mmCIF file of C-alpha atoms in Angstrom:
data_model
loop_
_atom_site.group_PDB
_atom_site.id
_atom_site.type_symbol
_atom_site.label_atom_id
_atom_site.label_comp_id
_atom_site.label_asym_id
_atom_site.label_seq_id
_atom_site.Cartn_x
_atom_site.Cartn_y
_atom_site.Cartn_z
ATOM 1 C CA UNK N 1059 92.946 94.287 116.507
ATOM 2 C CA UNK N 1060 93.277 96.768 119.474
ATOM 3 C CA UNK N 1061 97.051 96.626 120.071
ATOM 4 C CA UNK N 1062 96.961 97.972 116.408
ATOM 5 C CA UNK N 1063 96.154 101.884 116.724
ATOM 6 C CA UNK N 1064 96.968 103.597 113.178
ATOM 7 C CA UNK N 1065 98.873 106.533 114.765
ATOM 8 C CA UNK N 1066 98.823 109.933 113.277
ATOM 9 C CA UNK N 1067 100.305 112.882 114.535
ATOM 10 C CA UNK N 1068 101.099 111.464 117.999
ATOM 11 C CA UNK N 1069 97.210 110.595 118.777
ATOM 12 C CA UNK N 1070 95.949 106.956 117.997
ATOM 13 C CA UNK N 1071 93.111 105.302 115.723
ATOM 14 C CA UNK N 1072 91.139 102.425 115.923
ATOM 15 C CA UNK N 1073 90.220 102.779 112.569
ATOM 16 C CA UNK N 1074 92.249 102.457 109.243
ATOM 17 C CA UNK N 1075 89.666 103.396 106.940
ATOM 18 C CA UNK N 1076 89.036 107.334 106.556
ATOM 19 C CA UNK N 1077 85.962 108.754 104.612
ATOM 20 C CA UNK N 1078 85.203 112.197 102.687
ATOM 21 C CA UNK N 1079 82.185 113.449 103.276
ATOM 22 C CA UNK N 1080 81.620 115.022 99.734
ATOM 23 C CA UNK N 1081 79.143 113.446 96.788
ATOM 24 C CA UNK N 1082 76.680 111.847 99.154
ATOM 25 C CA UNK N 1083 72.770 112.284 98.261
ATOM 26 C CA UNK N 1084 72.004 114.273 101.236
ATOM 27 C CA UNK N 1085 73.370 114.937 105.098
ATOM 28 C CA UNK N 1086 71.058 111.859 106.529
ATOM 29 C CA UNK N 1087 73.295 109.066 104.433
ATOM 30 C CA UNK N 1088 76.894 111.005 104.944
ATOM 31 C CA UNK N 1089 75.613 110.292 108.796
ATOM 32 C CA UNK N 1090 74.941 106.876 107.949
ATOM 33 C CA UNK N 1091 78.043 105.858 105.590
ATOM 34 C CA UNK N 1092 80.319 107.952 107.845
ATOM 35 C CA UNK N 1093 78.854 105.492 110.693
ATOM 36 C CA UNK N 1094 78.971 101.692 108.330
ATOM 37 C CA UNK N 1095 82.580 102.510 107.718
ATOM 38 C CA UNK N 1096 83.979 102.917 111.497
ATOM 39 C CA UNK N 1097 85.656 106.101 110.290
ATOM 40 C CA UNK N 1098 87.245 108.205 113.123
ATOM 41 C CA UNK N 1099 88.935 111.010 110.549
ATOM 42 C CA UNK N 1100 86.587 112.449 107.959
ATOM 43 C CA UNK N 1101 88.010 115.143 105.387
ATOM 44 C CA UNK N 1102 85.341 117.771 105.457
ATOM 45 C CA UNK N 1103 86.251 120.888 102.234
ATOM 46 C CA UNK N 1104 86.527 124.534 103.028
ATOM 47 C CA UNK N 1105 83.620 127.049 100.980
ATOM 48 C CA UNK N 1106 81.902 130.099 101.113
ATOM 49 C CA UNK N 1107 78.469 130.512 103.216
ATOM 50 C CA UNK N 1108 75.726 130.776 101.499
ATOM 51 C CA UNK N 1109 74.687 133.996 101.926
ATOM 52 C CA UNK N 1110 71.048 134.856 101.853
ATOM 53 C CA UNK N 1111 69.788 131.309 101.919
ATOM 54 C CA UNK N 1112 68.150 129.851 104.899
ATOM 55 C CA UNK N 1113 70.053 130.249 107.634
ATOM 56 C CA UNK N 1114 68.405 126.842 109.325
ATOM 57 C CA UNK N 1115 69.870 124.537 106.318
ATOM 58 C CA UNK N 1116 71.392 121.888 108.284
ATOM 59 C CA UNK N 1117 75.271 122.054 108.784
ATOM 60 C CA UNK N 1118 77.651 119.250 107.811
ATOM 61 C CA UNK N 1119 79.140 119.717 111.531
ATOM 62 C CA UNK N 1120 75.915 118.570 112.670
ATOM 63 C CA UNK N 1121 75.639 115.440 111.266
ATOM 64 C CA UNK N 1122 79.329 114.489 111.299
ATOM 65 C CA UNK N 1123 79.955 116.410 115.076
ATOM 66 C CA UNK N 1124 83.515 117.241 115.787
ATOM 67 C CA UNK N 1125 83.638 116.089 119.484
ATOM 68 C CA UNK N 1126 83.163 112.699 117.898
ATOM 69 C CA UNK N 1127 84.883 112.442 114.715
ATOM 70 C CA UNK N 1128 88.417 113.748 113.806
ATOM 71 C CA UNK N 1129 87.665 116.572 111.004
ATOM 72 C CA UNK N 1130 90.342 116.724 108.234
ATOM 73 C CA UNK N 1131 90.286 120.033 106.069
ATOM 74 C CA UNK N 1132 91.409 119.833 102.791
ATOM 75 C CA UNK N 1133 92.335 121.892 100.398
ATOM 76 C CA UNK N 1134 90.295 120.099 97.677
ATOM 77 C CA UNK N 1135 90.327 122.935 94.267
ATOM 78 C CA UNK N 1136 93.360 124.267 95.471
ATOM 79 C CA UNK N 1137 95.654 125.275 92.565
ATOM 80 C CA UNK N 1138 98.404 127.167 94.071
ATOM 81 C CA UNK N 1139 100.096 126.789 97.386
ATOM 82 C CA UNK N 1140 98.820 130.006 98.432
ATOM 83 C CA UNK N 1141 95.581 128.970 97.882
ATOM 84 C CA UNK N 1142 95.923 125.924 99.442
ATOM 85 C CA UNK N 1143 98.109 127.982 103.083
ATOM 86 C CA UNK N 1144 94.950 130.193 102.998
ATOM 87 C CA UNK N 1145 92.213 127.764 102.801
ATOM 88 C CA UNK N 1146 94.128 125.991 106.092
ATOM 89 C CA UNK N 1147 94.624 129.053 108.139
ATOM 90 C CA UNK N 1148 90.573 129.469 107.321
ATOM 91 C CA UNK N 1149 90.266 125.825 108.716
ATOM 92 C CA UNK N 1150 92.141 126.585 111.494
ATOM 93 C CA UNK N 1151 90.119 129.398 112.650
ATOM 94 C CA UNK N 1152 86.945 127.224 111.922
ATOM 95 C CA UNK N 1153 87.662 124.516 113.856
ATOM 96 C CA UNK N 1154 88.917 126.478 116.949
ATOM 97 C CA UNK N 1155 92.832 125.888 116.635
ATOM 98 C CA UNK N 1156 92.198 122.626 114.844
ATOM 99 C CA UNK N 1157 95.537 121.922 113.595
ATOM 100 C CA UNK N 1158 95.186 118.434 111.263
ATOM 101 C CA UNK N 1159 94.843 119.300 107.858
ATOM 102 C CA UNK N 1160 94.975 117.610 104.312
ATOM 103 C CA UNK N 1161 97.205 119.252 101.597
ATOM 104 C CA UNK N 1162 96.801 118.698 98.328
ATOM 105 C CA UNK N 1163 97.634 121.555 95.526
ATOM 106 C CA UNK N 1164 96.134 120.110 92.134
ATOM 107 C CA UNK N 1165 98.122 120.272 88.736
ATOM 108 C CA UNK N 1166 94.972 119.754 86.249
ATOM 109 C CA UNK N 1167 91.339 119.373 86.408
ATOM 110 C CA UNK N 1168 91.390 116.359 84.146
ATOM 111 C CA UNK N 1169 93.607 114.586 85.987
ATOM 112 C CA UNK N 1170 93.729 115.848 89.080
ATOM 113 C CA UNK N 1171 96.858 114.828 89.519
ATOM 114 C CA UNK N 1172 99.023 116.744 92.252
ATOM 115 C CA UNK N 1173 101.202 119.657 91.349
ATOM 116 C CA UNK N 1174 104.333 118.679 93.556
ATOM 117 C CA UNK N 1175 106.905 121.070 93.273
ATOM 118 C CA UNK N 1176 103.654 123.588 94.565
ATOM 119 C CA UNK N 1177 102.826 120.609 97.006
ATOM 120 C CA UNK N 1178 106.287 120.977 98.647
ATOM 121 C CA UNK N 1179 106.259 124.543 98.646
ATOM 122 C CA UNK N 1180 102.944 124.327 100.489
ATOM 123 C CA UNK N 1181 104.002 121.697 102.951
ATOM 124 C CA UNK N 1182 107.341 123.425 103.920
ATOM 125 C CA UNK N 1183 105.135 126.594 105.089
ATOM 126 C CA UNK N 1184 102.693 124.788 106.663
ATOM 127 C CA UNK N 1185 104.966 122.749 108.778
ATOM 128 C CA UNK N 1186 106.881 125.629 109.624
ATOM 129 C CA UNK N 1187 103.155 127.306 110.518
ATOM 130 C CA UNK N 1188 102.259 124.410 113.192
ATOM 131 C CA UNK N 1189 100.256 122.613 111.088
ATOM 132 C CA UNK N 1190 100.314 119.174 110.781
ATOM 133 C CA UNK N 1191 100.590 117.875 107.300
ATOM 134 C CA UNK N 1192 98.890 114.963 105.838
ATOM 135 C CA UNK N 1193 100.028 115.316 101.955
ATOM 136 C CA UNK N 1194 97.993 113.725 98.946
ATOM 137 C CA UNK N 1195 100.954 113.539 96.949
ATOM 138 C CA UNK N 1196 101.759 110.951 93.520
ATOM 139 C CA UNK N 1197 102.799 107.252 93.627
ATOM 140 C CA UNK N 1198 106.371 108.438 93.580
ATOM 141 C CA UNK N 1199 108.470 107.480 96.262
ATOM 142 C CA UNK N 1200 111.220 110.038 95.775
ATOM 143 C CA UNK N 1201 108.989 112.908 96.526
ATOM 144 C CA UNK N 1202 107.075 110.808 99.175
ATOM 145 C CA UNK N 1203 110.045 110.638 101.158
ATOM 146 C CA UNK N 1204 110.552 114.452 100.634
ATOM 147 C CA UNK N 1205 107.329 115.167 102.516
ATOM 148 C CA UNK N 1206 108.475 113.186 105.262
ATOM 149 C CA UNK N 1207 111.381 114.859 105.710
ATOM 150 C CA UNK N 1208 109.560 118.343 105.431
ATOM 151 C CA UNK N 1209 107.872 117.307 108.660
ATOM 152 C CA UNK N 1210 104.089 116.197 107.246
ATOM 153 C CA UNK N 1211 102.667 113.743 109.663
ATOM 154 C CA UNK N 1212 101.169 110.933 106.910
ATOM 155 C CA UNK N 1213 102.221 111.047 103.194
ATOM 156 C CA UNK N 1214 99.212 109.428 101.072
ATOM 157 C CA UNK N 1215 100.177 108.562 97.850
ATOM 158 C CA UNK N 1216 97.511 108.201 95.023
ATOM 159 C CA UNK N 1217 96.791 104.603 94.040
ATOM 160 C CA UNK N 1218 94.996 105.995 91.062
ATOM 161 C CA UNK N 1219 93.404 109.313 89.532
ATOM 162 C CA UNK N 1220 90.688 110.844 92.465
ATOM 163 C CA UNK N 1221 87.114 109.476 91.766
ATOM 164 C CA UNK N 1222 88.126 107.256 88.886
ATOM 165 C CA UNK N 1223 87.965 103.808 90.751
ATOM 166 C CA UNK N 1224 90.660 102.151 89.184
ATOM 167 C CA UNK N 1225 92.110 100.534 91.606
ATOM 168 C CA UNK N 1226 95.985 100.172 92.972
ATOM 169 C CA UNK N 1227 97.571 101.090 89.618
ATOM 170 C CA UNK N 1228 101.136 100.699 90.626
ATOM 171 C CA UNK N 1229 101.678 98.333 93.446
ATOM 172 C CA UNK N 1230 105.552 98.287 93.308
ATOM 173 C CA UNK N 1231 105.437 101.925 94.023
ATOM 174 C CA UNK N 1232 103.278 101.888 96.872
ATOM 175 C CA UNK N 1233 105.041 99.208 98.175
ATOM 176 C CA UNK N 1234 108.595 101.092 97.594
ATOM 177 C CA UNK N 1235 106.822 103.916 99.747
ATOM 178 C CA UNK N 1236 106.012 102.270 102.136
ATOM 179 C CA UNK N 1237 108.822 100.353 102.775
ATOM 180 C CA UNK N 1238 111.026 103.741 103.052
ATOM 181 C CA UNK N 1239 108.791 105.538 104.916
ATOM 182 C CA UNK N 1240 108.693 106.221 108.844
ATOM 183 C CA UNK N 1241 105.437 108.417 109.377
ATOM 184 C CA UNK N 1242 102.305 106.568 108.346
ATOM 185 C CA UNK N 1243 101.514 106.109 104.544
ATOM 186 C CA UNK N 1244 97.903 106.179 103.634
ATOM 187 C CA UNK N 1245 96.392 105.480 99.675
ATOM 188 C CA UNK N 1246 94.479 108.726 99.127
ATOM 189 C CA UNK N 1247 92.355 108.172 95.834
ATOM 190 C CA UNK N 1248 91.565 105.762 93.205
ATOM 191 C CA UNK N 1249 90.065 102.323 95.507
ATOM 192 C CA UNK N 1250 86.875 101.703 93.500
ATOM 193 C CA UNK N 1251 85.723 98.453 95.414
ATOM 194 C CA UNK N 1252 86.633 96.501 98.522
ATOM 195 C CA UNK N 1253 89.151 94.265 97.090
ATOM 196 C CA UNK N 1254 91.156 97.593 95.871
ATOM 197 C CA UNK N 1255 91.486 98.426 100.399
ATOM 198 C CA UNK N 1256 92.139 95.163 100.815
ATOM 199 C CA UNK N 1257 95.365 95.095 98.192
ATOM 200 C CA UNK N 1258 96.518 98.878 99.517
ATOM 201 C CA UNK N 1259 96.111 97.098 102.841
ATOM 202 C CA UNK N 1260 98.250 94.049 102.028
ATOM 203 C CA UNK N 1261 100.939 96.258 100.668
ATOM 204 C CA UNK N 1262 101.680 97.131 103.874
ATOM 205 C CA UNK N 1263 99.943 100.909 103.542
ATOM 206 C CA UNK N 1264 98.991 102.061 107.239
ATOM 207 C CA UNK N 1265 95.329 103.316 106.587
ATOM 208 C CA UNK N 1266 93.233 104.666 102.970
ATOM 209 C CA UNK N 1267 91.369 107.922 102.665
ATOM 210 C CA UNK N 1268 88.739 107.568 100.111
ATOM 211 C CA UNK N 1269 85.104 109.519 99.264
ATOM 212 C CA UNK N 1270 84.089 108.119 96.199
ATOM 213 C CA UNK N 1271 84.124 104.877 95.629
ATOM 214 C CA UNK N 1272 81.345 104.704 98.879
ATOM 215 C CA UNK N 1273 79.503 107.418 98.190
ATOM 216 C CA UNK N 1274 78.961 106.624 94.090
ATOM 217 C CA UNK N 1275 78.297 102.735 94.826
ATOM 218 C CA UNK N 1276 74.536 101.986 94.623
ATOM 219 C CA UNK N 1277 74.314 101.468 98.241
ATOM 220 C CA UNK N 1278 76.912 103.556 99.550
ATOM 221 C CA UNK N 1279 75.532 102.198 103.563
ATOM 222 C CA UNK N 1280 76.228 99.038 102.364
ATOM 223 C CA UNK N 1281 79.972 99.554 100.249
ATOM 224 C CA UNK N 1282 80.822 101.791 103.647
ATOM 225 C CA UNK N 1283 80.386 98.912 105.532
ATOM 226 C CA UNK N 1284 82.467 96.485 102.961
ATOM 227 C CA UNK N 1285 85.453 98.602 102.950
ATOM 228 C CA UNK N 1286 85.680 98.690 106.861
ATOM 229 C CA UNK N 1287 85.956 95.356 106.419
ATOM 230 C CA UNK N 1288 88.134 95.403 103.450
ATOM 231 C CA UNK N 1289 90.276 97.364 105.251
ATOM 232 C CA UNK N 1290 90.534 95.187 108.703
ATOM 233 C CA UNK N 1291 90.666 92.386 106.853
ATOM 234 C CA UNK N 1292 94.423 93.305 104.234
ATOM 235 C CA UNK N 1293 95.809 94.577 107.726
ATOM 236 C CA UNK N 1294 95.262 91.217 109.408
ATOM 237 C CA UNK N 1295 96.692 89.338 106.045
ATOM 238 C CA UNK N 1296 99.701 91.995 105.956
ATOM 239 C CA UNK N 1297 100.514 91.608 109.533
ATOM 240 C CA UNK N 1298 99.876 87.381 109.269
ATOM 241 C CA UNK N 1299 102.262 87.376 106.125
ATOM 242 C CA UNK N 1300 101.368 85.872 103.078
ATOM 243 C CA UNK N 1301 102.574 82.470 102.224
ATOM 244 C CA UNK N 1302 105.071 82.481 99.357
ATOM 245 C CA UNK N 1303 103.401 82.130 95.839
ATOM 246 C CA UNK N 1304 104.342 78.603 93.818
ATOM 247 C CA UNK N 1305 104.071 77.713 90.473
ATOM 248 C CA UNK N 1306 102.970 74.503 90.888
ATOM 249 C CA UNK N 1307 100.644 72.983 93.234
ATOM 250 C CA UNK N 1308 101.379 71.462 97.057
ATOM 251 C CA UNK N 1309 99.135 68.856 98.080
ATOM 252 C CA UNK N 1310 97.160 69.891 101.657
ATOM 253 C CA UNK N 1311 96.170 66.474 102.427
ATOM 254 C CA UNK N 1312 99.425 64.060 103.540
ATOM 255 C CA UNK N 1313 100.510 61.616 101.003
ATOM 256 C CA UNK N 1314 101.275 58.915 104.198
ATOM 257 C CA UNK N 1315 99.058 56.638 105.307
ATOM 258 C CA UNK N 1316 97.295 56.098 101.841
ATOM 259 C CA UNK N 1317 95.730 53.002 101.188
ATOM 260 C CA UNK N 1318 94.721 53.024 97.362
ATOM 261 C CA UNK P 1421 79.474 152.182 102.137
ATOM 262 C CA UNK P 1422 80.501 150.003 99.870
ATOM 263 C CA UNK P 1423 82.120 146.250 100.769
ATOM 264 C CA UNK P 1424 82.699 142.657 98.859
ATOM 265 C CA UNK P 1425 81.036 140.037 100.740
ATOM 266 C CA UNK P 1426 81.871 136.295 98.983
ATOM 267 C CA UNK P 1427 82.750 137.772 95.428
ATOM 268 C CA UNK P 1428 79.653 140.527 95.692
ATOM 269 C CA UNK P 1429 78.768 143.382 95.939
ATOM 270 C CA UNK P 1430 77.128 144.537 99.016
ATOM 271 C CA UNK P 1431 75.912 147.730 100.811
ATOM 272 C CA UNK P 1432 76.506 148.654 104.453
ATOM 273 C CA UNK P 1433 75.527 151.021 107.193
ATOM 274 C CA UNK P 1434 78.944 152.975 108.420
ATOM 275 C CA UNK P 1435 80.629 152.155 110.874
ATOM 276 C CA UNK P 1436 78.842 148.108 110.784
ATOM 277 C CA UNK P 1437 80.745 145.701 112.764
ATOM 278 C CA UNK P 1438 81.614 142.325 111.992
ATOM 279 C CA UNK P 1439 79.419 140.695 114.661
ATOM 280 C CA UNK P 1440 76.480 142.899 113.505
ATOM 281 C CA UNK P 1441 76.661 141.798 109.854
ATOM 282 C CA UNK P 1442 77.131 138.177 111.408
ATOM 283 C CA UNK P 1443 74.078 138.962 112.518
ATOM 284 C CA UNK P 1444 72.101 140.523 109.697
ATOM 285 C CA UNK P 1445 72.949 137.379 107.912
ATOM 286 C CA UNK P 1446 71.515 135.368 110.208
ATOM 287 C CA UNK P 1447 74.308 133.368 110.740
ATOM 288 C CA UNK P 1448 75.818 134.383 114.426
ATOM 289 C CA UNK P 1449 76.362 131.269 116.424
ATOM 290 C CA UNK P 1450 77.330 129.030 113.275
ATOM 291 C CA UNK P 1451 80.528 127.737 112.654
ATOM 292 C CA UNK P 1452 82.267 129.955 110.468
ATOM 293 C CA UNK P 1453 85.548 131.384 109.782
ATOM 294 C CA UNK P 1454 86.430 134.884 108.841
ATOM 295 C CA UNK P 1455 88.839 136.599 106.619
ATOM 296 C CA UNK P 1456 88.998 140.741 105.424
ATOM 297 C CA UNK P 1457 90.934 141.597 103.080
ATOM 298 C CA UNK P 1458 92.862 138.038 103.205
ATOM 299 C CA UNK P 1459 93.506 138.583 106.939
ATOM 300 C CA UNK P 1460 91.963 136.443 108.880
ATOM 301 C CA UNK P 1461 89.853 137.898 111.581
ATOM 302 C CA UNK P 1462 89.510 135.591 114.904
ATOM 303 C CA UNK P 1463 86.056 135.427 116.795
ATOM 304 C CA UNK P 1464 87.134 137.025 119.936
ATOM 305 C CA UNK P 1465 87.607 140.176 117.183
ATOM 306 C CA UNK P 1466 84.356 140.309 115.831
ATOM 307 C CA UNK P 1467 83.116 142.527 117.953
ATOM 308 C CA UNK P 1468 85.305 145.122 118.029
ATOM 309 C CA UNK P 1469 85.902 145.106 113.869
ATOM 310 C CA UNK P 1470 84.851 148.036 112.350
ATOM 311 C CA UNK P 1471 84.029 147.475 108.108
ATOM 312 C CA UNK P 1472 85.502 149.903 106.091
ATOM 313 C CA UNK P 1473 84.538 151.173 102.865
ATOM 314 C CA UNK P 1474 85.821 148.639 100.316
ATOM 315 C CA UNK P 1475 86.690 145.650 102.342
ATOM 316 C CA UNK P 1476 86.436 142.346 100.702
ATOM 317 C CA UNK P 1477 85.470 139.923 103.493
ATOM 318 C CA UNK P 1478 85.289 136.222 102.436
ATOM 319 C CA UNK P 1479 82.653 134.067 105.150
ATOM 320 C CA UNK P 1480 83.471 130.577 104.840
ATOM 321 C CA UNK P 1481 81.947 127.153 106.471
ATOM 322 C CA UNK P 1482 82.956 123.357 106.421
ATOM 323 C CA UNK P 1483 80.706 121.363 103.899
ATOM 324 C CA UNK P 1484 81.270 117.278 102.735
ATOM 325 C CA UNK P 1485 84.355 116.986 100.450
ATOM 326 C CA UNK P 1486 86.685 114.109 99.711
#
């Protein structure tokens, strides 16, 4: 699949499949997930130092290096839009002019469900600000297509609630985003196993973003690996084009040339 | 003097500069970002920044997040 970059923001991707780095035991297996799953963009979140502590604690950067991997800030506990614009100016300066960033402006803690009128707000500043804007937004299509047209670079819909696992919740709606959209459409939350990439992939969605469900499975190494191939694998079967669904059956073996 | 460094309280010599509490931290070379009094302040100013009395400087750093 190498005449099949995922392109973001004018640069291309071999990969589909991008990881958080958050929730992992320790540094050593967010190295070795970040490696099973072939990820080239890795959201990394935005915090205070530690003051006081040892200074010679590794560093996140060192184990996921940004001359190699593609760092995406988020804005993961952001409330407001103004929280959110600060914490990417902050990322900005971090990451030496680093300009890729992923919004998301939270409504509530149980749900974590995106607040999108503050979303919008955030999006239209950033835009205007240089950034470039890959949105975690809701499975709605109307406001997916307002992103777009704000200028962010990849809209990612939620295909369910952010670390519950549930799966692709509402497949029409994904689908009805992606059908409208022309910037690249990525499921941002809610995949709990490999078959969940492999339906978001099917659907026609150009990549998924997604922490949790490797980095709570019982061999994270292991379900890191399984979704890079979940992922490969519902792009092939999306770009092959399922055959139509029947209600009854159609024999595969020829009913000529039978002799019972 | 007086300044807020992450959300507390912290004492200062006068006339400290940002790259010499960089340094008293222990954290110069690190990959950090800077912002005083919800300014951001850019590396190639470190030097030069002079902390006032009651500045609330916020050090920040990349860590794993989803």
């Amino acid at each position: 699949m190498n005449n099949d970059p995922l392109i973001i923001a004018g640069k291309a991707y071999h990969s589909r499949l991008l990881t958080g780095s958050g929730k992992y035991r320790d540094l050593d297996q967010t190295r070795d997930a970040t490696q099973a799953s072939g990820a080239e963009i890795v959201t990394v979140a935005i915090r205070r130092t530690n003051i006081g502590q040892n200074p010679d604690e590794p560093n996140l950067l060192d184990v996921l290096p940004p001359d190699k991997y593609t760092l995406l800030p988020n804005t993961a506990g952001c409330y407001t839009a103004e929280d959110a614009i600060r914490t990417c100016r902050l990322a900005r300066e971090l990451l030496d002019g680093h300009d890729l960033v992923k919004l998301e402006v939270l409504g509530d803690e149980k749900t974590l469900f995106p607040d999108v009128t503050a979303t919008l707000e955030a999006a239209k500043i950033l835009v205007k600000d240089g950034f470039k804007v890959m949105v975690y937004t809701n499975d709605d299509p109307i406001i997916a297509k307002r992103l777009e047209d704000i200028g962010c670079v990849a809209v990612m819909p939620l295909a369910a609630p952010i670390g519950s696992g549930l799966g692709i919740r509402n497949p029409y709606n994904i689908l009805t985003i992606v059908e409208n959209a022309h910037v690249p459409i990525l499921v941002d939350a809610g995949v709990g196993t490999a078959s969940d990439a492999a339906i978001a992939m099917e659907l026609g969605c150009d990549g998924i973003l997604m922490n949790t469900a490797i980095a709570a499975a019982q061999d994270p190494v292991l379900m890191a690996s399984a979704m890079k191939k979940a992922v490969e694998a519902g792009r092939e079967a999306f770009l092959a084009g399922r055959m139509p669904r029947k209600r009854y059956a159609s024999a595969s073996s020829p009913i000529d040339g039978t002799f019972f | 003097m007086q300044i807020t460094l992450n959300g507390e309280k912290k004492s200062l010599d006068d006339g400290t500069h940002l790259s010499q509490l960089i340094e008293q931290l222990g954290i110069e070379g690190k990959r950090i970002a800077i912002e005083l009094n919800r300014e951001i302040i850019p590396k190639s100013e470190h030097a030069s920044y002079e902390i006032k009395d009651g500045d609330t400087i916020e050090i920040v750093h990349a860590i794993g997040g989803g």
